[in-house]
Amino acid sequence: MTTLEEVRRRAENDARTYGYYLHPDPKFLKDLLEGLKRNEDRYGYPSCPCRLASGKFEFDRDILCPCDYRDPDVEEFGFCYCALYVRRDVYEGKTPIVPIPERRPLEKQARAYGEAPETTKQQATTPTVTEQPSNIEIKMWYCKQCGYVCFREDPPYVCPICKAKKEMFAEITIITRAYG
Amino acid sequence: MTTLEEVRRRAENDARTYGYYLHPDPKFLKDLLEGLKRNEDRYGYPSCPCRLASGKFEFDRDILCPCDYRDPDVEEFGFCYCALYVRRDVYEGKTPIVPIPERRPLEKQARAYGEAPETTKQQATTPTVTEQPSNIEIKMWYCKQCGYVCFREDPPYVCPICKAKKEMFAEITIITRAYG
Amino acid sequence: MTTLEEVRRRAENDARTYGYYLHPDPKFLKDLLEGLKRNEDRYGYPSCPCRLASGKFEFDRDILCPCDYRDPDVEEFGFCYCALYVRRDVYEGKTPIVPIPERRPLEKQARAYGEAPETTKQQATTPTVTEQPSNIEIKMWYCKQCGYVCFREDPPYVCPICKAKKEMFAEITIITRAYG
């Protein structure tokens, strides 16, 4: 089982890589880290402590911490939705922490919470691999600016390597032979 | 349309990830950011404010900011060609900002500015996908040190993940079926 | 040939990206950098200055600096096996540098030092590409959290993009046609 200390170290490590800070109030920070640990114990993955997870990995993927929305939120507001990750000016109290809009698209929320039609829900289970008679189609995304390749349902909001916008991502489709 | 504030935030965000700083002089910095915005408005992508873009994405890809040459330039000189991105010692005035050599290869410049023979120009349009009778060949690069995969014409100067040199990159060629 | 200055700049550059520091003692640091340079001159790649390299790239891949074990070691202890890369609290003398356990798995050590059975040794030469009659199987890893794709024998200990654990990586297998 993951310890609270491991959860804290992972968050610190991640903040360090991106030049972020963790929430300045030790008590509030501890609550968030305990929320992360609780989710990891319950679901097997550290979903966002401020959002309701569905418990199904495919539907929660975008809200695994650090969530898909953290980087654009820190860029625009100075902190993520939970305020676990904050910018230096926020950490130093120069920019106040206030509630910010939920960037997670409504259709992802609906899908996760079981309010979506059946077809939409099924699409999520295998986001990028489509089976054909004896072929499998694998769709990846690449950043047209720097070439970063990733394998996920939608492209990221911001390229983690060069910070190009989502619109700079395009698909690579590979048709490969099925096994057996 | 991208606002100047968005251009600034993206640059700040990118500097933060790599541990860089933006040019220390606010007036000079604003000029550079306005140049970036102007290019983004004109071409649809934020090409380098200190270089002449061709307006054709395929030929300008290497000079989209942050350009392919930024990281080796910051590593060698302490700042990029424009001095938009600088190292801490440069930001603090300990290392002077002086003109540095253009690292962009002459053949890329020639290709962009229409001085290259027709064949060279055409090669640039589909750098990594070659169509064959009913197959498509997709060439990616991977870093032999850390495994980072990217899809671009040439390997990067420096691996963005582990900083291995360009020579550590090798090709992965995937032959996939064409559609239809 | 790589100069000592280049080796130092690469290490500084890498530290900057991850928010790390280099060993605080200039003399000790210089010894480590000279060890790296010596290995790069001898083997053609900068293998860890504190570990014995086999001289065969396939067996030494995981100990090329920054080694596969650096990030989990800095996360857990505050410094890597050599203490070339250290965390801020270590750099500032708040956390002492002490010997830490070798995280490199015994089977990789055995394989590198020629003490492994023949079959194990052969597996290492082509870790991720398996030739079949007229097909080639390419195995990549992707992070189920953020989608990061890499091409290497084992998944990394920690995703370099989102810091998810090794267990979050899954395989993508592409079967492609062989040449000729």
Short mmCIF file of N, CA and C in Angstrom, two decimals, chain C residues 17-115:
data_model
loop_
_atom_site.label_atom_id
_atom_site.label_comp_id
_atom_site.label_asym_id
_atom_site.label_seq_id
_atom_site.Cartn_x
_atom_site.Cartn_y
_atom_site.Cartn_z
N THR C 17 16.43 21.06 -15.84
CA THR C 17 15.12 20.60 -16.31
C THR C 17 14.33 19.91 -15.22
N TYR C 18 15.02 19.13 -14.40
CA TYR C 18 14.32 18.35 -13.39
C TYR C 18 14.25 19.05 -12.04
N GLY C 19 14.85 20.23 -11.94
CA GLY C 19 14.83 20.94 -10.66
C GLY C 19 15.81 20.34 -9.66
N TYR C 20 16.84 19.65 -10.18
CA TYR C 20 17.86 19.07 -9.31
C TYR C 20 19.05 20.01 -9.22
N TYR C 21 20.03 19.62 -8.39
CA TYR C 21 21.31 20.33 -8.29
C TYR C 21 22.41 19.30 -8.50
N LEU C 22 23.62 19.79 -8.83
CA LEU C 22 24.75 18.87 -8.90
C LEU C 22 25.42 18.83 -7.51
N HIS C 23 26.23 17.80 -7.28
CA HIS C 23 26.88 17.62 -5.97
C HIS C 23 27.52 18.93 -5.51
N PRO C 24 27.31 19.29 -4.24
CA PRO C 24 27.76 20.62 -3.79
C PRO C 24 29.28 20.79 -3.70
N ASP C 25 30.02 19.71 -3.60
CA ASP C 25 31.47 19.85 -3.43
C ASP C 25 32.16 19.89 -4.80
N PRO C 26 32.81 21.01 -5.14
CA PRO C 26 33.37 21.16 -6.49
C PRO C 26 34.39 20.09 -6.86
N LYS C 27 35.18 19.68 -5.89
CA LYS C 27 36.22 18.68 -6.17
C LYS C 27 35.57 17.31 -6.46
N PHE C 28 34.62 16.93 -5.62
CA PHE C 28 33.95 15.65 -5.80
C PHE C 28 33.18 15.66 -7.12
N LEU C 29 32.53 16.78 -7.39
CA LEU C 29 31.77 16.92 -8.64
C LEU C 29 32.69 16.74 -9.84
N LYS C 30 33.86 17.38 -9.80
CA LYS C 30 34.80 17.30 -10.92
C LYS C 30 35.23 15.85 -11.13
N ASP C 31 35.46 15.12 -10.05
CA ASP C 31 35.83 13.70 -10.18
C ASP C 31 34.74 12.91 -10.90
N LEU C 32 33.49 13.18 -10.53
CA LEU C 32 32.38 12.46 -11.17
C LEU C 32 32.30 12.80 -12.65
N LEU C 33 32.44 14.08 -12.99
CA LEU C 33 32.35 14.50 -14.38
C LEU C 33 33.51 13.92 -15.19
N GLU C 34 34.69 13.85 -14.58
CA GLU C 34 35.83 13.24 -15.27
C GLU C 34 35.58 11.75 -15.49
N GLY C 35 34.92 11.12 -14.53
CA GLY C 35 34.58 9.70 -14.69
C GLY C 35 33.62 9.52 -15.86
N LEU C 36 32.67 10.42 -15.96
CA LEU C 36 31.72 10.37 -17.07
C LEU C 36 32.43 10.55 -18.40
N LYS C 37 33.31 11.53 -18.45
CA LYS C 37 34.07 11.79 -19.69
C LYS C 37 34.92 10.57 -20.06
N ARG C 38 35.55 10.00 -19.06
CA ARG C 38 36.41 8.83 -19.31
C ARG C 38 35.59 7.69 -19.91
N ASN C 39 34.41 7.46 -19.35
CA ASN C 39 33.55 6.40 -19.89
C ASN C 39 33.10 6.73 -21.31
N GLU C 40 32.76 7.99 -21.54
CA GLU C 40 32.32 8.38 -22.88
C GLU C 40 33.46 8.20 -23.90
N ASP C 41 34.68 8.54 -23.51
CA ASP C 41 35.83 8.35 -24.40
C ASP C 41 36.07 6.87 -24.68
N ARG C 42 35.92 6.07 -23.65
CA ARG C 42 36.25 4.65 -23.76
C ARG C 42 35.17 3.85 -24.47
N TYR C 43 33.92 4.09 -24.10
CA TYR C 43 32.82 3.25 -24.61
C TYR C 43 31.99 3.92 -25.69
N GLY C 44 32.08 5.25 -25.77
CA GLY C 44 31.24 5.96 -26.73
C GLY C 44 29.93 6.42 -26.11
N TYR C 45 29.74 6.14 -24.85
CA TYR C 45 28.53 6.62 -24.16
C TYR C 45 28.87 6.89 -22.69
N PRO C 46 28.16 7.85 -22.10
CA PRO C 46 28.53 8.28 -20.75
C PRO C 46 27.92 7.40 -19.67
N SER C 47 28.49 6.23 -19.46
CA SER C 47 27.92 5.35 -18.43
C SER C 47 28.32 5.87 -17.05
N CYS C 48 27.53 5.45 -16.10
CA CYS C 48 27.65 5.89 -14.70
C CYS C 48 29.10 5.82 -14.19
N PRO C 49 29.60 6.91 -13.60
CA PRO C 49 30.99 6.89 -13.13
C PRO C 49 31.21 6.03 -11.88
N CYS C 50 30.13 5.57 -11.26
CA CYS C 50 30.26 4.79 -10.02
C CYS C 50 29.93 3.32 -10.21
N ARG C 51 29.71 2.94 -11.46
CA ARG C 51 29.38 1.53 -11.69
C ARG C 51 30.29 0.98 -12.79
N LEU C 52 30.52 -0.31 -12.75
CA LEU C 52 31.35 -0.95 -13.76
C LEU C 52 30.52 -1.22 -15.02
N ALA C 53 30.92 -0.65 -16.13
CA ALA C 53 30.20 -0.90 -17.38
C ALA C 53 30.75 -2.16 -18.04
N SER C 54 29.90 -2.80 -18.86
CA SER C 54 30.35 -3.99 -19.56
C SER C 54 31.04 -3.62 -20.87
N GLY C 55 30.75 -2.42 -21.36
CA GLY C 55 31.28 -2.01 -22.64
C GLY C 55 30.36 -2.41 -23.79
N LYS C 56 29.31 -3.18 -23.46
CA LYS C 56 28.32 -3.54 -24.50
C LYS C 56 27.09 -2.68 -24.27
N PHE C 57 26.76 -1.88 -25.26
CA PHE C 57 25.69 -0.90 -25.10
C PHE C 57 24.40 -1.51 -24.57
N GLU C 58 24.01 -2.67 -25.11
CA GLU C 58 22.73 -3.28 -24.73
C GLU C 58 22.67 -3.61 -23.25
N PHE C 59 23.82 -3.94 -22.68
CA PHE C 59 23.83 -4.33 -21.26
C PHE C 59 24.03 -3.14 -20.34
N ASP C 60 24.50 -2.03 -20.92
CA ASP C 60 24.81 -0.86 -20.09
C ASP C 60 23.74 0.21 -20.18
N ARG C 61 22.77 0.01 -21.07
CA ARG C 61 21.77 1.03 -21.36
C ARG C 61 21.16 1.64 -20.09
N ASP C 62 20.86 0.79 -19.12
CA ASP C 62 20.18 1.29 -17.91
C ASP C 62 21.09 2.10 -17.00
N ILE C 63 22.43 2.02 -17.23
CA ILE C 63 23.33 2.80 -16.36
C ILE C 63 24.00 3.94 -17.13
N LEU C 64 23.45 4.30 -18.29
CA LEU C 64 23.91 5.52 -18.95
C LEU C 64 23.40 6.70 -18.12
N CYS C 65 24.26 7.64 -17.86
CA CYS C 65 23.89 8.77 -17.00
C CYS C 65 23.07 9.80 -17.78
N PRO C 66 21.90 10.27 -17.33
CA PRO C 66 21.25 9.90 -16.09
C PRO C 66 20.67 8.49 -16.15
N CYS C 67 21.04 7.66 -15.20
CA CYS C 67 20.65 6.25 -15.23
C CYS C 67 19.15 6.11 -14.95
N ASP C 68 18.66 4.92 -15.23
CA ASP C 68 17.25 4.61 -14.99
C ASP C 68 16.84 4.77 -13.53
N TYR C 69 17.82 4.73 -12.66
CA TYR C 69 17.53 4.68 -11.22
C TYR C 69 17.62 6.05 -10.56
N ARG C 70 18.06 7.05 -11.33
CA ARG C 70 18.25 8.38 -10.73
C ARG C 70 16.96 8.95 -10.15
N ASP C 71 15.90 8.99 -10.94
CA ASP C 71 14.70 9.68 -10.47
C ASP C 71 14.07 9.02 -9.24
N PRO C 72 13.92 7.68 -9.23
CA PRO C 72 13.39 7.11 -7.98
C PRO C 72 14.34 7.29 -6.79
N ASP C 73 15.66 7.30 -7.05
CA ASP C 73 16.60 7.50 -5.94
C ASP C 73 16.54 8.94 -5.41
N VAL C 74 16.48 9.91 -6.31
CA VAL C 74 16.37 11.30 -5.83
C VAL C 74 15.04 11.45 -5.09
N GLU C 75 13.99 10.84 -5.60
CA GLU C 75 12.70 10.95 -4.94
C GLU C 75 12.74 10.34 -3.53
N GLU C 76 13.38 9.17 -3.43
CA GLU C 76 13.36 8.48 -2.13
C GLU C 76 14.42 8.99 -1.14
N PHE C 77 15.65 9.22 -1.68
CA PHE C 77 16.75 9.54 -0.76
C PHE C 77 17.22 11.00 -0.85
N GLY C 78 16.95 11.63 -1.99
CA GLY C 78 17.41 13.01 -2.15
C GLY C 78 18.62 13.13 -3.06
N PHE C 79 19.18 12.01 -3.50
CA PHE C 79 20.35 12.03 -4.38
C PHE C 79 20.43 10.70 -5.11
N CYS C 80 21.17 10.68 -6.23
CA CYS C 80 21.30 9.43 -6.99
C CYS C 80 22.42 8.59 -6.40
N TYR C 81 22.59 7.42 -6.97
CA TYR C 81 23.58 6.45 -6.46
C TYR C 81 24.97 7.05 -6.32
N CYS C 82 25.38 7.87 -7.30
CA CYS C 82 26.69 8.55 -7.27
C CYS C 82 26.66 9.85 -6.48
N ALA C 83 25.47 10.37 -6.25
CA ALA C 83 25.30 11.71 -5.69
C ALA C 83 25.75 12.80 -6.66
N LEU C 84 25.74 12.48 -7.96
CA LEU C 84 25.97 13.54 -8.96
C LEU C 84 24.77 14.48 -8.95
N TYR C 85 23.57 13.92 -8.97
CA TYR C 85 22.34 14.72 -8.93
C TYR C 85 21.76 14.69 -7.52
N VAL C 86 21.50 15.85 -6.99
CA VAL C 86 20.95 15.92 -5.62
C VAL C 86 19.77 16.88 -5.58
N ARG C 87 18.96 16.71 -4.56
CA ARG C 87 17.82 17.59 -4.33
C ARG C 87 18.29 18.83 -3.60
N ARG C 88 17.49 19.86 -3.62
CA ARG C 88 17.88 21.14 -3.04
C ARG C 88 18.29 21.03 -1.57
N ASP C 89 17.48 20.28 -0.79
CA ASP C 89 17.79 20.16 0.65
C ASP C 89 19.14 19.47 0.87
N VAL C 90 19.50 18.60 -0.06
CA VAL C 90 20.80 17.93 0.02
C VAL C 90 21.89 18.91 -0.39
N TYR C 91 21.63 19.65 -1.46
CA TYR C 91 22.60 20.65 -1.94
C TYR C 91 22.90 21.67 -0.85
N GLU C 92 21.87 22.01 -0.07
CA GLU C 92 22.04 23.02 0.98
C GLU C 92 22.52 22.41 2.30
N GLY C 93 22.85 21.12 2.28
CA GLY C 93 23.43 20.49 3.47
C GLY C 93 22.43 20.12 4.55
N LYS C 94 21.11 20.24 4.22
CA LYS C 94 20.11 19.93 5.25
C LYS C 94 19.86 18.42 5.38
N THR C 95 20.14 17.71 4.31
CA THR C 95 20.01 16.25 4.33
C THR C 95 21.38 15.67 3.99
N PRO C 96 21.90 14.76 4.81
CA PRO C 96 23.25 14.25 4.56
C PRO C 96 23.29 13.26 3.40
N ILE C 97 24.44 13.20 2.74
CA ILE C 97 24.66 12.21 1.68
C ILE C 97 25.30 10.98 2.32
N VAL C 98 24.60 9.87 2.22
CA VAL C 98 25.08 8.62 2.81
C VAL C 98 24.99 7.53 1.74
N PRO C 99 25.66 6.41 1.89
CA PRO C 99 25.54 5.34 0.89
C PRO C 99 24.10 4.85 0.81
N ILE C 100 23.63 4.63 -0.39
CA ILE C 100 22.27 4.13 -0.56
C ILE C 100 22.31 2.78 -1.27
N PRO C 101 21.25 1.99 -1.14
CA PRO C 101 21.27 0.67 -1.79
C PRO C 101 21.30 0.78 -3.32
N GLU C 102 21.91 -0.21 -3.95
CA GLU C 102 21.95 -0.29 -5.41
C GLU C 102 20.58 -0.75 -5.89
N ARG C 103 19.91 0.07 -6.69
CA ARG C 103 18.58 -0.25 -7.17
C ARG C 103 18.63 -1.08 -8.46
N ARG C 104 19.78 -1.13 -9.08
CA ARG C 104 19.89 -1.91 -10.33
C ARG C 104 19.63 -3.38 -10.03
N PRO C 105 18.68 -3.99 -10.74
CA PRO C 105 18.36 -5.39 -10.43
C PRO C 105 19.55 -6.32 -10.63
N LEU C 106 19.61 -7.32 -9.80
CA LEU C 106 20.71 -8.29 -9.87
C LEU C 106 20.82 -8.94 -11.24
N GLU C 107 19.66 -9.19 -11.88
CA GLU C 107 19.76 -9.89 -13.17
C GLU C 107 20.39 -8.99 -14.23
N LYS C 108 20.21 -7.69 -14.11
CA LYS C 108 20.87 -6.79 -15.08
C LYS C 108 22.36 -6.74 -14.80
N GLN C 109 22.73 -6.76 -13.54
CA GLN C 109 24.14 -6.79 -13.20
C GLN C 109 24.78 -8.08 -13.71
N ALA C 110 24.11 -9.18 -13.46
CA ALA C 110 24.65 -10.48 -13.84
C ALA C 110 24.82 -10.56 -15.36
N ARG C 111 23.80 -10.08 -16.06
CA ARG C 111 23.81 -10.09 -17.52
C ARG C 111 24.99 -9.27 -18.04
N ALA C 112 25.19 -8.11 -17.44
CA ALA C 112 26.26 -7.21 -17.90
C ALA C 112 27.63 -7.80 -17.62
N TYR C 113 27.76 -8.49 -16.50
CA TYR C 113 29.08 -8.98 -16.10
C TYR C 113 29.33 -10.40 -16.54
N GLY C 114 28.45 -10.91 -17.40
CA GLY C 114 28.74 -12.20 -18.02
C GLY C 114 28.52 -13.40 -17.13
N GLU C 115 27.72 -13.21 -16.08
CA GLU C 115 27.49 -14.33 -15.19
C GLU C 115 26.11 -14.96 -15.41
#
